[in-house]
Short mmCIF file of C-alpha atoms in Angstrom, two decimals:
data_model
loop_
_atom_site.label_atom_id
_atom_site.label_comp_id
_atom_site.label_asym_id
_atom_site.label_seq_id
_atom_site.Cartn_x
_atom_site.Cartn_y
_atom_site.Cartn_z
CA MET A 1117 -29.64 -10.64 -15.62
CA GLY A 1118 -28.52 -13.37 -18.30
CA SER A 1119 -26.50 -10.02 -20.16
CA ILE A 1120 -24.98 -9.77 -16.93
CA GLU A 1121 -23.48 -13.48 -16.65
CA ASN A 1122 -22.56 -12.81 -20.54
CA LEU A 1123 -20.76 -10.01 -19.33
CA VAL A 1124 -18.73 -12.01 -16.53
CA THR A 1125 -18.18 -14.66 -19.06
CA GLN A 1126 -16.55 -12.40 -21.40
CA ILE A 1127 -14.97 -10.72 -18.68
CA GLN A 1128 -13.21 -13.91 -17.34
CA GLY A 1129 -12.13 -14.43 -20.60
CA LEU A 1130 -10.54 -10.95 -21.71
CA SER A 1131 -8.46 -10.09 -19.21
CA GLY A 1132 -5.36 -11.28 -20.20
CA SER A 1133 -3.32 -9.92 -22.40
CA VAL A 1134 -3.58 -6.19 -23.56
CA ASP A 1135 -5.10 -6.54 -26.53
CA ASP A 1136 -8.02 -8.59 -25.26
CA ILE A 1137 -8.23 -6.29 -22.02
CA ALA A 1138 -8.72 -3.19 -24.69
CA HIS A 1139 -11.13 -5.40 -26.35
CA LEU A 1140 -12.87 -5.90 -23.23
CA HIS A 1141 -12.97 -2.68 -21.76
CA ASN A 1142 -15.07 -1.28 -25.18
CA ILE A 1143 -17.71 -3.85 -24.07
CA LEU A 1144 -17.48 -2.86 -21.10
CA LYS A 1145 -18.33 1.17 -21.98
CA ILE A 1146 -21.10 -0.31 -24.46
CA ALA A 1147 -22.43 -2.43 -21.17
CA ASP A 1148 -22.19 0.52 -18.70
CA GLU A 1149 -25.47 1.72 -18.72
CA SER A 1150 -27.62 -1.02 -18.44
CA LEU A 1151 -24.85 -1.89 -15.54
CA HIS A 1152 -26.25 1.42 -13.54
CA ALA A 1153 -29.70 0.45 -14.52
CA GLU A 1154 -29.99 -2.91 -12.42
CA PRO A 1155 -27.07 -2.12 -9.51
CA SER A 1156 -28.69 -3.95 -7.05
CA ALA A 1157 -28.21 -6.92 -8.99
CA LEU A 1158 -24.74 -6.62 -9.32
CA SER A 1159 -23.67 -7.75 -5.56
CA SER A 1160 -23.36 -11.51 -6.52
CA VAL A 1161 -21.59 -10.96 -9.47
CA LEU A 1162 -18.88 -9.41 -7.78
CA ASP A 1163 -18.21 -12.68 -6.44
CA GLN A 1164 -17.56 -14.30 -9.66
CA VAL A 1165 -15.21 -11.97 -10.67
CA ASP A 1166 -11.59 -11.68 -9.18
CA PRO A 1167 -10.44 -7.97 -8.18
CA ALA A 1168 -7.16 -8.78 -8.65
CA LYS A 1169 -7.13 -10.69 -12.21
CA HIS A 1170 -10.09 -9.03 -13.69
CA SER A 1171 -9.11 -5.78 -12.34
CA LEU A 1172 -10.86 -4.06 -15.39
CA GLY A 1173 -14.39 -5.58 -15.56
CA TYR A 1174 -14.55 -5.84 -11.28
CA LEU A 1175 -13.56 -1.76 -11.34
CA TYR A 1176 -16.91 -1.26 -13.39
CA PHE A 1177 -19.26 -4.00 -11.32
CA LEU A 1178 -18.33 -1.81 -8.59
CA GLU A 1179 -18.42 1.89 -9.84
CA ALA A 1180 -22.37 0.99 -10.89
CA PHE A 1181 -22.65 -0.52 -7.26
CA THR A 1182 -21.43 1.68 -5.70
CA PHE A 1183 -23.13 4.73 -6.92
CA GLY A 1184 -25.56 7.23 -5.06
CA PRO A 1185 -25.74 8.13 -1.47
CA VAL A 1186 -25.55 5.75 1.18
CA SER A 1187 -26.29 5.33 4.85
CA LYS A 1188 -23.34 4.98 7.39
CA GLU A 1189 -24.65 0.65 7.87
CA GLN A 1190 -23.72 0.83 4.10
CA ALA A 1191 -20.65 2.29 3.92
CA LEU A 1192 -19.37 0.02 6.65
CA THR A 1193 -20.08 -2.64 4.42
CA LEU A 1194 -18.56 -0.83 0.97
CA ILE A 1195 -15.27 0.04 2.69
CA PRO A 1196 -14.33 -3.40 3.14
CA ILE A 1197 -14.97 -4.44 -0.73
CA LEU A 1198 -13.72 -0.96 -2.16
CA ALA A 1199 -10.38 -1.43 0.33
CA ARG A 1200 -9.72 -4.85 -1.05
CA PHE A 1201 -10.30 -3.61 -4.77
CA ILE A 1202 -7.86 -0.62 -4.23
CA ASN A 1203 -5.26 -2.85 -2.67
CA CYS A 1204 -5.42 -5.53 -5.08
CA CYS A 1205 -6.56 -4.21 -8.32
CA ASP A 1206 -3.77 -4.38 -11.70
CA ALA A 1207 -3.06 -1.06 -12.36
CA GLN A 1208 -2.42 -1.69 -15.52
CA GLN A 1209 -5.57 -2.68 -16.48
CA ILE A 1210 -7.62 0.34 -14.35
CA ARG A 1211 -5.68 2.86 -15.96
CA PHE A 1212 -7.72 1.78 -19.10
CA ALA A 1213 -10.94 3.54 -17.25
CA PRO A 1214 -8.86 6.03 -14.78
CA ASP A 1215 -11.99 8.16 -14.11
CA LYS A 1216 -13.94 5.26 -12.90
CA PHE A 1217 -11.01 4.32 -10.73
CA VAL A 1218 -11.18 7.79 -9.62
CA SER A 1219 -14.80 7.74 -8.80
CA VAL A 1220 -14.41 4.28 -6.93
CA CYS A 1221 -11.99 6.19 -4.34
CA LYS A 1222 -13.64 8.98 -3.88
CA ARG A 1223 -16.56 7.33 -3.18
CA PHE A 1224 -14.08 5.50 -0.69
CA LYS A 1225 -12.60 8.79 0.88
CA ASP A 1226 -16.17 9.78 1.32
CA HIS A 1227 -17.18 6.49 3.04
CA VAL A 1228 -14.15 6.30 5.66
CA LEU A 1229 -15.16 10.42 6.34
CA LEU A 1230 -19.10 9.32 7.35
CA ILE A 1231 -18.06 6.89 9.38
CA GLU A 1232 -15.51 8.97 10.79
CA SER A 1233 -12.94 6.63 10.59
CA PRO A 1234 -10.23 7.94 8.34
CA LEU A 1235 -7.53 5.97 9.45
CA ARG A 1236 -8.80 3.27 7.27
CA GLY A 1237 -8.64 5.21 4.10
CA VAL A 1238 -4.88 5.89 4.56
CA SER A 1239 -3.08 2.94 3.30
CA PRO A 1240 -5.92 2.10 0.31
CA MET A 1241 -5.68 5.53 -0.77
CA ARG A 1242 -1.75 5.53 -0.79
CA ALA A 1243 -2.23 2.67 -2.96
CA ALA A 1244 -4.79 4.29 -5.44
CA VAL A 1245 -2.53 7.02 -5.95
CA ARG A 1246 0.68 4.75 -6.82
CA LYS A 1247 -1.65 3.02 -8.74
CA LEU A 1248 -2.94 5.38 -11.06
CA GLN A 1249 0.57 7.48 -11.23
CA THR A 1250 1.77 7.15 -14.66
CA THR A 1251 5.16 8.41 -13.14
CA SER A 1252 5.98 9.60 -9.87
CA GLU A 1253 5.99 13.24 -11.42
CA HIS A 1254 2.52 12.68 -11.85
CA LEU A 1255 0.13 14.37 -9.67
CA THR A 1256 -3.58 12.85 -9.71
CA THR A 1257 -6.54 13.75 -8.59
CA LEU A 1258 -6.25 11.75 -5.51
CA HIS A 1259 -3.33 12.80 -4.08
CA PRO A 1260 -5.14 15.86 -2.31
CA ASP A 1261 -7.59 13.27 -1.24
CA PHE A 1262 -5.23 10.88 0.49
CA LEU A 1263 -3.46 13.64 2.32
CA LEU A 1264 -6.68 14.64 3.70
CA LEU A 1265 -7.17 11.62 5.25
CA CYS A 1266 -3.20 11.86 6.59
CA ILE A 1267 -4.19 14.92 8.49
CA LEU A 1268 -7.05 13.82 9.42
CA SER A 1269 -5.97 10.88 10.89
CA LYS A 1270 -2.94 12.35 12.14
CA SER A 1271 -0.32 10.08 9.84
CA TYR A 1272 1.93 13.19 9.25
CA ASN A 1273 4.48 10.34 8.34
CA ILE A 1274 2.82 8.68 6.22
CA GLY A 1275 1.85 11.55 3.77
CA LEU A 1276 4.96 13.07 3.80
CA SER A 1277 6.61 9.33 1.59
CA VAL A 1278 4.33 10.95 -1.03
CA LEU A 1279 5.33 14.65 -0.65
CA GLU A 1280 8.97 13.76 -1.43
CA ASP A 1281 8.35 13.19 -5.01
CA ASP A 1282 8.78 15.93 -7.10
CA ILE A 1283 5.59 16.90 -8.83
CA PHE A 1284 5.98 18.41 -12.96
CA ASP A 1285 2.71 17.00 -14.53
CA VAL A 1286 -0.66 18.12 -13.13
CA ASP A 1287 -3.91 17.16 -14.11
CA GLN A 1288 -6.43 20.02 -12.49
CA PRO A 1289 -5.23 23.06 -10.88
CA ARG A 1290 -7.36 22.37 -8.27
CA ASP A 1291 -5.56 19.18 -7.63
CA LEU A 1292 -2.15 21.61 -7.20
CA PHE A 1293 -3.82 23.84 -4.83
CA LEU A 1294 -5.04 21.57 -2.47
CA TYR A 1295 -1.81 19.11 -2.87
CA CYS A 1296 0.29 21.89 -1.69
CA TYR A 1297 -1.53 23.41 0.69
CA TYR A 1298 -2.10 19.76 2.57
CA GLY A 1299 1.04 19.09 1.89
CA GLY A 1300 2.14 22.17 3.77
CA MET A 1301 -0.01 21.47 7.07
CA ILE A 1302 1.75 17.83 6.91
CA CYS A 1303 5.19 19.32 7.20
CA ILE A 1304 4.06 21.63 9.80
CA GLY A 1305 2.89 18.57 11.44
CA GLN A 1306 6.19 17.11 10.99
CA LYS A 1307 8.13 20.20 12.02
CA ARG A 1308 9.96 20.24 8.38
CA PHE A 1309 9.12 23.75 7.77
CA ARG A 1310 11.50 24.74 5.22
CA LYS A 1311 9.31 22.09 2.88
CA ALA A 1312 6.12 23.64 4.09
CA LEU A 1313 6.80 27.02 3.44
CA GLU A 1314 7.91 25.58 -0.04
CA LEU A 1315 4.51 23.81 -0.78
CA LEU A 1316 2.22 27.10 0.86
CA HIS A 1317 4.66 29.23 -1.62
CA ASN A 1318 3.46 27.18 -4.71
CA VAL A 1319 -0.44 27.89 -3.48
CA VAL A 1320 -0.27 31.40 -3.02
CA THR A 1321 2.28 31.94 -6.37
CA ALA A 1322 -0.19 29.77 -8.70
CA PRO A 1323 -1.61 30.78 -11.50
CA MET A 1324 -5.24 32.46 -10.91
CA ASN A 1325 -7.38 34.44 -12.41
CA THR A 1326 -9.94 35.10 -9.57
CA ILE A 1327 -8.20 34.95 -5.87
CA ASN A 1328 -8.87 31.66 -4.62
CA ALA A 1329 -9.84 30.14 -0.69
CA ILE A 1330 -7.42 27.63 -0.90
CA ALA A 1331 -4.27 30.25 -1.92
CA VAL A 1332 -5.98 32.62 0.94
CA GLU A 1333 -5.46 30.15 3.58
CA ALA A 1334 -2.45 28.84 2.12
CA TYR A 1335 -1.09 32.56 2.55
CA LYS A 1336 -2.21 32.81 6.40
CA LYS A 1337 -0.44 29.96 7.30
CA TYR A 1338 2.63 30.78 5.03
CA ILE A 1339 3.06 33.54 6.94
CA LEU A 1340 2.98 32.20 10.24
CA VAL A 1341 5.34 29.45 9.29
CA SER A 1342 7.56 31.95 8.06
CA LEU A 1343 7.79 33.49 11.40
CA ILE A 1344 8.40 30.53 13.10
CA HIS A 1345 11.11 29.41 10.44
CA TYR A 1346 13.07 32.57 9.95
CA GLY A 1347 11.99 34.64 12.37
CA GLN A 1348 10.94 37.42 9.75
CA PHE A 1349 8.23 37.98 7.03
CA SER A 1350 8.44 39.85 3.77
CA THR A 1351 4.78 41.21 2.31
CA SER A 1352 6.21 41.66 -1.07
CA LEU A 1353 5.30 38.29 -3.40
CA PRO A 1354 7.49 37.24 -6.05
CA LYS A 1355 7.30 38.79 -9.81
CA TYR A 1356 5.69 35.52 -11.01
CA ALA A 1357 2.88 35.76 -8.71
CA SER A 1358 -0.24 36.18 -10.25
CA SER A 1359 -1.97 39.80 -10.43
CA ALA A 1360 -4.94 38.49 -8.08
CA ALA A 1361 -2.99 37.51 -5.55
CA GLN A 1362 -0.64 40.67 -5.60
CA ARG A 1363 -3.30 42.59 -5.42
CA ASN A 1364 -5.85 40.60 -2.97
CA LEU A 1365 -4.45 38.52 -0.89
CA LYS A 1366 -3.77 40.49 1.93
CA ASN A 1367 -6.71 41.95 1.96
CA PHE A 1368 -8.09 38.70 3.03
CA CYS A 1369 -4.78 38.21 5.59
CA GLN A 1370 -5.10 41.71 7.18
CA PRO A 1371 -4.86 39.83 11.21
CA TYR A 1372 -1.56 37.97 10.18
CA ILE A 1373 -0.37 40.49 8.08
CA GLU A 1374 -0.11 42.89 11.52
CA LEU A 1375 1.16 39.80 13.49
CA ALA A 1376 4.55 39.87 11.32
CA THR A 1377 4.30 43.68 11.61
CA THR A 1378 4.19 43.40 15.50
CA TYR A 1379 6.24 40.36 15.37
CA SER A 1380 9.29 42.41 13.84
CA SER A 1381 9.13 44.81 16.76
CA GLY A 1382 10.91 42.03 18.73
CA LYS A 1383 8.88 42.80 21.69
CA ILE A 1384 7.52 39.96 23.11
CA ALA A 1385 4.87 41.60 25.67
CA GLU A 1386 3.36 44.17 22.46
CA PHE A 1387 3.06 40.84 20.77
CA LYS A 1388 1.06 38.73 23.22
CA VAL A 1389 -0.93 41.36 23.66
CA TYR A 1390 -1.63 41.75 20.07
CA VAL A 1391 -1.90 37.56 19.88
CA ASP A 1392 -4.77 37.94 22.71
CA THR A 1393 -6.74 40.69 21.15
CA ASN A 1394 -7.01 38.50 18.09
CA ARG A 1395 -7.22 35.21 19.68
CA GLU A 1396 -10.82 34.49 18.50
CA LYS A 1397 -10.17 35.35 14.56
CA PHE A 1398 -6.77 32.92 14.68
CA ASP A 1399 -8.91 30.19 16.39
CA ASN A 1400 -11.88 30.42 14.07
CA ASP A 1401 -8.79 29.97 11.56
CA LYS A 1402 -8.06 26.92 13.40
CA ASN A 1403 -4.58 28.83 13.60
CA LEU A 1404 -4.32 29.49 17.13
CA GLY A 1405 -1.88 26.57 17.61
CA LEU A 1406 0.34 27.82 15.13
CA VAL A 1407 0.42 31.34 15.97
CA LYS A 1408 1.11 30.01 20.02
CA GLN A 1409 4.72 28.46 18.17
CA VAL A 1410 4.92 31.78 16.46
CA VAL A 1411 5.00 32.99 19.87
CA SER A 1412 7.60 30.67 21.63
CA SER A 1413 9.64 31.46 18.32
CA MET A 1414 10.23 34.86 19.19
CA TYR A 1415 12.10 33.81 22.16
CA LYS A 1416 14.19 31.30 20.02
CA HIS A 1417 14.95 34.17 17.61
CA ASN A 1418 15.48 36.70 20.42
CA ILE A 1419 18.50 34.28 21.73
CA GLN A 1420 19.94 33.37 18.16
CA ARG A 1421 20.60 37.45 17.65
CA LEU A 1422 22.34 37.33 20.63
CA THR A 1423 25.03 34.80 19.65
CA GLN A 1424 25.87 37.68 16.82
CA THR A 1425 26.48 39.99 19.55
CA TYR A 1426 28.05 37.99 22.15
CA LEU A 1427 30.88 35.50 23.25
CA THR A 1428 29.50 34.69 26.53
CA LEU A 1429 26.25 35.62 28.64
CA SER A 1430 24.95 34.79 31.57
CA LEU A 1431 21.67 32.75 31.81
CA GLN A 1432 20.07 36.14 33.85
CA ASP A 1433 21.29 38.52 31.33
CA ILE A 1434 19.50 36.32 28.46
CA ALA A 1435 16.22 36.10 30.77
CA ASN A 1436 16.27 39.87 30.73
CA THR A 1437 17.23 40.29 27.35
CA VAL A 1438 14.72 38.08 25.68
CA GLN A 1439 11.95 38.93 28.56
CA LEU A 1440 12.31 35.34 30.01
CA GLY A 1441 10.69 35.01 34.00
CA SER A 1442 13.47 33.67 35.30
CA PRO A 1443 17.63 32.04 34.18
CA LYS A 1444 16.16 28.72 35.13
CA GLU A 1445 13.70 29.32 32.19
CA ALA A 1446 16.38 30.94 29.79
CA GLU A 1447 18.42 27.81 30.67
CA MET A 1448 15.55 25.47 29.08
CA HIS A 1449 15.38 27.47 26.07
CA VAL A 1450 19.23 27.31 25.26
CA LEU A 1451 19.12 23.94 26.32
CA GLN A 1452 16.21 22.95 23.79
CA MET A 1453 17.91 24.76 20.96
CA ILE A 1454 21.13 23.49 21.13
CA GLN A 1455 19.58 20.07 21.22
CA ASP A 1456 17.56 21.12 17.93
CA GLY A 1457 21.09 22.62 16.02
CA GLU A 1458 19.81 26.07 16.65
CA ILE A 1459 22.44 27.14 18.59
CA PHE A 1460 26.20 25.89 19.10
CA ALA A 1461 26.48 26.66 22.84
CA THR A 1462 27.77 25.39 26.03
CA ILE A 1463 26.34 26.43 29.65
CA ASN A 1464 28.09 26.21 33.16
CA GLN A 1465 26.43 25.37 35.45
CA LYS A 1466 28.53 27.09 38.20
CA ASP A 1467 28.71 30.25 37.14
CA GLY A 1468 25.40 30.16 35.29
CA MET A 1469 27.00 31.68 32.05
CA VAL A 1470 26.31 30.38 28.39
CA ARG A 1471 29.03 30.40 25.92
CA PHE A 1472 28.31 30.64 22.52
CA LEU A 1473 30.32 28.65 19.96
CA GLU A 1474 30.79 28.88 16.34
CA ASP A 1475 29.26 26.25 13.98
CA PRO A 1476 31.57 23.13 14.31
CA GLU A 1477 30.66 22.08 10.73
CA GLN A 1478 33.41 22.21 8.89
CA TYR A 1479 32.23 20.88 5.53
CA LYS A 1480 34.46 18.17 4.80
CA THR A 1481 33.20 15.04 5.90
CA CYS A 1482 32.15 12.05 3.85
CA GLN A 1483 28.20 12.87 4.70
CA MET A 1484 28.52 16.18 4.07
CA ILE A 1485 30.35 15.96 0.63
CA GLU A 1486 27.62 13.27 -0.26
CA ARG A 1487 24.51 15.75 0.87
CA ILE A 1488 26.46 18.25 -1.33
CA ASP A 1489 27.04 15.76 -4.33
CA SER A 1490 23.60 15.00 -4.36
CA SER A 1491 22.07 18.18 -4.18
CA ILE A 1492 24.18 18.75 -7.05
CA GLN A 1493 22.77 15.87 -8.95
CA ARG A 1494 19.41 17.08 -7.70
CA ILE A 1495 19.77 20.70 -9.16
CA MET A 1496 21.30 19.38 -12.47
CA THR A 1497 18.33 16.74 -13.01
CA LEU A 1498 16.11 19.87 -12.26
CA SER A 1499 17.89 21.95 -14.43
CA ARG A 1500 17.25 19.79 -17.88
CA LYS A 1501 13.90 19.60 -16.66
CA LEU A 1502 13.15 22.98 -16.77
CA ASN A 1503 15.26 23.06 -20.08
CA ALA A 1504 12.76 20.91 -21.96
CA MET A 1505 9.42 22.33 -19.83
CA ASP A 1506 10.73 25.48 -21.35
CA GLU A 1507 11.54 23.58 -24.95
CA LEU A 1508 7.91 22.20 -24.72
CA MET A 1509 6.17 25.76 -23.88
CA SER A 1510 7.58 27.44 -26.37
CA TYR A 1511 5.86 25.09 -29.26
CA ASP A 1512 3.00 25.24 -27.28
CA PRO A 1513 0.14 27.16 -29.69
CA LEU A 1514 -2.05 28.51 -26.45
CA TYR A 1515 1.21 30.31 -25.00
CA LEU A 1516 2.42 31.35 -28.48
CA SER A 1517 -1.06 33.15 -29.02
CA LYS A 1518 -1.10 34.90 -25.46
CA VAL A 1519 2.68 35.89 -25.83
CA GLY A 1520 2.18 36.94 -29.48
CA ARG A 1521 -1.18 39.16 -28.35
CA GLU A 1522 0.75 40.45 -25.20
CA ARG A 1523 4.33 41.14 -27.14
CA GLN A 1524 4.98 44.15 -29.30
CA ARG A 1525 8.44 43.37 -30.13
CA PHE A 1526 9.28 41.28 -32.58
CA ASP A 1527 12.61 38.41 -32.70
CA PHE A 1528 15.11 39.27 -34.92
CA ASP A 1529 13.75 35.92 -37.19
CA ASP A 1530 10.90 38.33 -38.15
CA PHE A 1531 12.56 41.02 -39.93
CA ASP A 1532 12.68 38.24 -42.94
CA THR A 1533 9.03 39.18 -43.81
CA VAL A 1534 9.72 42.85 -44.03
CA PRO A 1535 11.73 42.96 -46.84
CA GLN A 1536 9.48 40.91 -49.07
CA LYS A 1537 6.68 43.81 -48.92
CA PHE A 1538 8.84 46.05 -50.81
CA PRO A 1539 9.99 45.95 -54.00
CA ILE A 1540 14.12 45.61 -54.59
CA MET B 331 22.78 49.62 -50.68
CA HIS B 332 20.31 46.86 -50.22
CA PRO B 333 18.53 46.88 -47.82
CA ARG B 334 19.07 43.64 -45.96
CA GLU B 335 22.61 44.82 -46.16
CA HIS B 336 21.64 48.14 -44.57
CA LEU B 337 20.16 46.12 -41.81
CA HIS B 338 22.74 44.15 -41.02
CA LYS B 339 25.15 47.39 -40.59
CA GLN B 340 22.02 48.46 -37.92
CA LEU B 341 22.31 45.28 -35.96
CA GLU B 342 26.15 45.35 -36.04
CA ARG B 343 25.41 49.00 -34.19
CA GLY B 344 22.97 47.02 -32.07
CA THR B 345 20.03 49.19 -33.83
CA GLY B 346 18.42 45.96 -35.52
CA TRP B 347 15.47 45.95 -32.89
CA THR B 348 12.08 47.94 -33.27
CA THR B 349 8.92 48.13 -32.22
CA VAL B 350 5.72 47.66 -34.23
CA ARG B 351 4.60 50.94 -34.08
CA GLU B 352 7.81 52.27 -35.17
CA ARG B 353 8.45 50.39 -37.89
CA GLU B 354 4.46 50.86 -39.41
CA ARG B 355 5.05 54.76 -38.85
CA ALA B 356 8.23 54.26 -40.80
CA ARG B 357 6.29 52.22 -43.59
CA GLU B 358 3.93 55.18 -43.97
CA LYS B 359 6.70 57.77 -44.45
CA MET B 360 8.70 55.70 -46.43
CA ARG B 361 6.29 54.64 -49.05
CA PRO B 362 7.48 56.87 -51.33
CA THR B 363 11.01 55.68 -51.48
CA PRO B 364 10.89 51.82 -49.73
CA MET B 365 14.92 51.99 -49.55
CA ASP B 366 14.79 54.65 -46.46
CA TYR B 367 12.91 52.20 -44.15
CA PHE B 368 15.74 50.56 -42.38
CA ALA B 369 17.41 54.50 -42.27
CA GLU B 370 14.40 55.40 -39.41
CA LEU B 371 15.18 52.36 -37.20
CA GLU B 372 16.02 53.71 -33.69
CA ASP B 373 18.56 52.34 -31.31
CA GLN B 374 16.94 49.71 -29.40
CA GLY B 375 20.31 48.00 -27.80
CA THR B 376 20.42 44.61 -27.75
CA THR B 377 17.22 42.33 -27.45
CA VAL B 378 16.28 39.37 -24.91
CA ALA B 379 14.21 36.30 -26.13
CA MET B 380 10.96 35.79 -24.72
CA ASP B 381 11.14 37.17 -21.09
CA VAL B 382 8.10 36.73 -19.34
CA ASP B 383 9.83 38.34 -16.13
CA ASP B 384 9.25 41.48 -17.58
CA VAL B 385 5.52 41.53 -18.48
CA ASP B 386 2.74 40.82 -16.35
CA PRO B 387 2.25 36.70 -15.12
CA LEU B 388 0.35 34.96 -17.63
CA GLU B 389 -2.60 33.55 -16.26
CA ILE B 390 -1.91 30.07 -18.22
CA PHE B 391 -4.75 28.25 -16.28
CA GLY B 392 -7.75 29.95 -18.22
CA GLY B 393 -6.79 33.85 -18.07
CA GLU B 394 -9.28 35.77 -20.00
CA GLY B 395 -8.89 39.88 -20.17
CA VAL B 396 -8.67 42.00 -17.85
CA LEU B 397 -8.05 40.60 -14.07
CA SER B 398 -10.67 42.64 -11.48
CA VAL B 399 -10.84 43.06 -8.03
CA ASP B 400 -13.46 40.39 -6.87
CA ASN B 401 -14.68 39.53 -3.55
CA LYS B 402 -16.06 36.22 -4.36
CA LEU B 403 -13.10 33.75 -3.50
CA ALA B 404 -12.86 30.37 -6.11
CA ASP B 405 -12.95 27.06 -4.46
CA ALA B 406 -14.49 28.46 -1.25
CA ASP B 407 -16.20 24.91 -0.63
CA PHE B 408 -12.70 23.40 -0.41
CA PHE B 409 -12.29 20.65 2.83
CA ASN B 410 -10.56 22.70 5.54
CA ALA B 411 -12.35 21.60 8.66
CA PHE B 412 -9.09 19.94 10.54
CA GLU B 413 -8.76 20.47 14.47
CA ASP B 414 -6.18 22.61 15.05
CA ASP B 415 -3.37 20.26 15.96
CA PHE B 416 -0.01 22.66 15.89
CA ASP B 417 -0.39 23.29 19.68
CA ASP B 418 2.66 22.21 20.78
CA ALA B 419 1.31 22.68 24.62
CA ASP B 420 -0.57 19.41 23.75
CA ILE B 421 2.52 17.41 23.19
CA ASN B 422 3.88 17.56 26.65
#
């Protein structure tokens, strides 16, 4: 206990400048083993150390104190302590020991799941992500845990705030897979289908040696969201998808591939029969809700197709063509689509005629110009980023050795060595 | 003509690139007469820098050797026990 008291004194004295904290960190690393040896002695010491001012020291104590499995009752006690530390700790200090901070946060996540209260973890985990990140482009190992809690607690909107950041720096591949898969689910929950497709696409096309379970689940949702949003789906993966994905992904998602094939016929009755026949499979995958959205989307896409052929059409004709039960049902669908901006039309209630209109957007309003300008700026930034990454990769020894093995051709500069072998 | 001059002429005609095998074959043939090496170069057309789009995608996250069909899924233990929350019928 005496050594712990000394440690407390040192923590209190060396939590000022960056140099002091660096020195403190060395002391804490040496003392870490002894802290783990007597975790029960730490509960009283935690009160002597301020989690905001002495964050690094507090982190070491907390990590040792919370080590090991806990019961539900213990979790209930620890959760407020962990949440308070995560919320008020100093980011600069905890970045000296990121692994310990990650351990503490993951334990916190496990505890809130243990007591079946994921909502309690959302705000602290969001704070944890922001503190661990070196920049907003950095994907930490805590991102997926945060998004997981958002999904479980149905806090989709809060999860979206983190998904808006563009990611360029990834610690572990598994983090990227999970981040994009969970992120895709959050976007689906918010009906941000385009963003969902972007994220799920990243999982499916990410480099992988062997087929990844996360990629399989992502591909299933990718197929469904593609049908909902675009009304179509192509089975061919882009060239940059891994060989493992190209060869194996479809084998694991056969019912979904067949669903897409049936969808493409445009025949709603046939499609519904297929869905009912395979209901159990979709339900087991927890995708039945999304499949039902696919069914609804079929009506919508069939109505959208009508706008390309007709200027006016009666509600009765729309109902007949799209296989809806009645003109009233057709009217409900058309009204909803007008409200969502999916079609431009007016309905004449007197004669039950729908008049399809052109998109009124003239692309000359101030808002539209600002939007286009913002997109251009974003693309320019992305282009600079890609050039910088390309340049970095061209110096990477691992990349060069792999490409050197696989390529047979040589750059023109390599010819410089050839003449030296021949006496002139 | 100096071999390098000959090479430049080949390049002007767009024949500056060759495969390693071709160069080795050329080298074997030309041992008695090194100056003839560049005459062996065939027209390869223009080239592009490291165009990885034309080759199999690199397995950046630890690719090793030939990939095989494997029924075992990596990361099969990932958390996916979510409720099905995407049924719009529940909203109304």
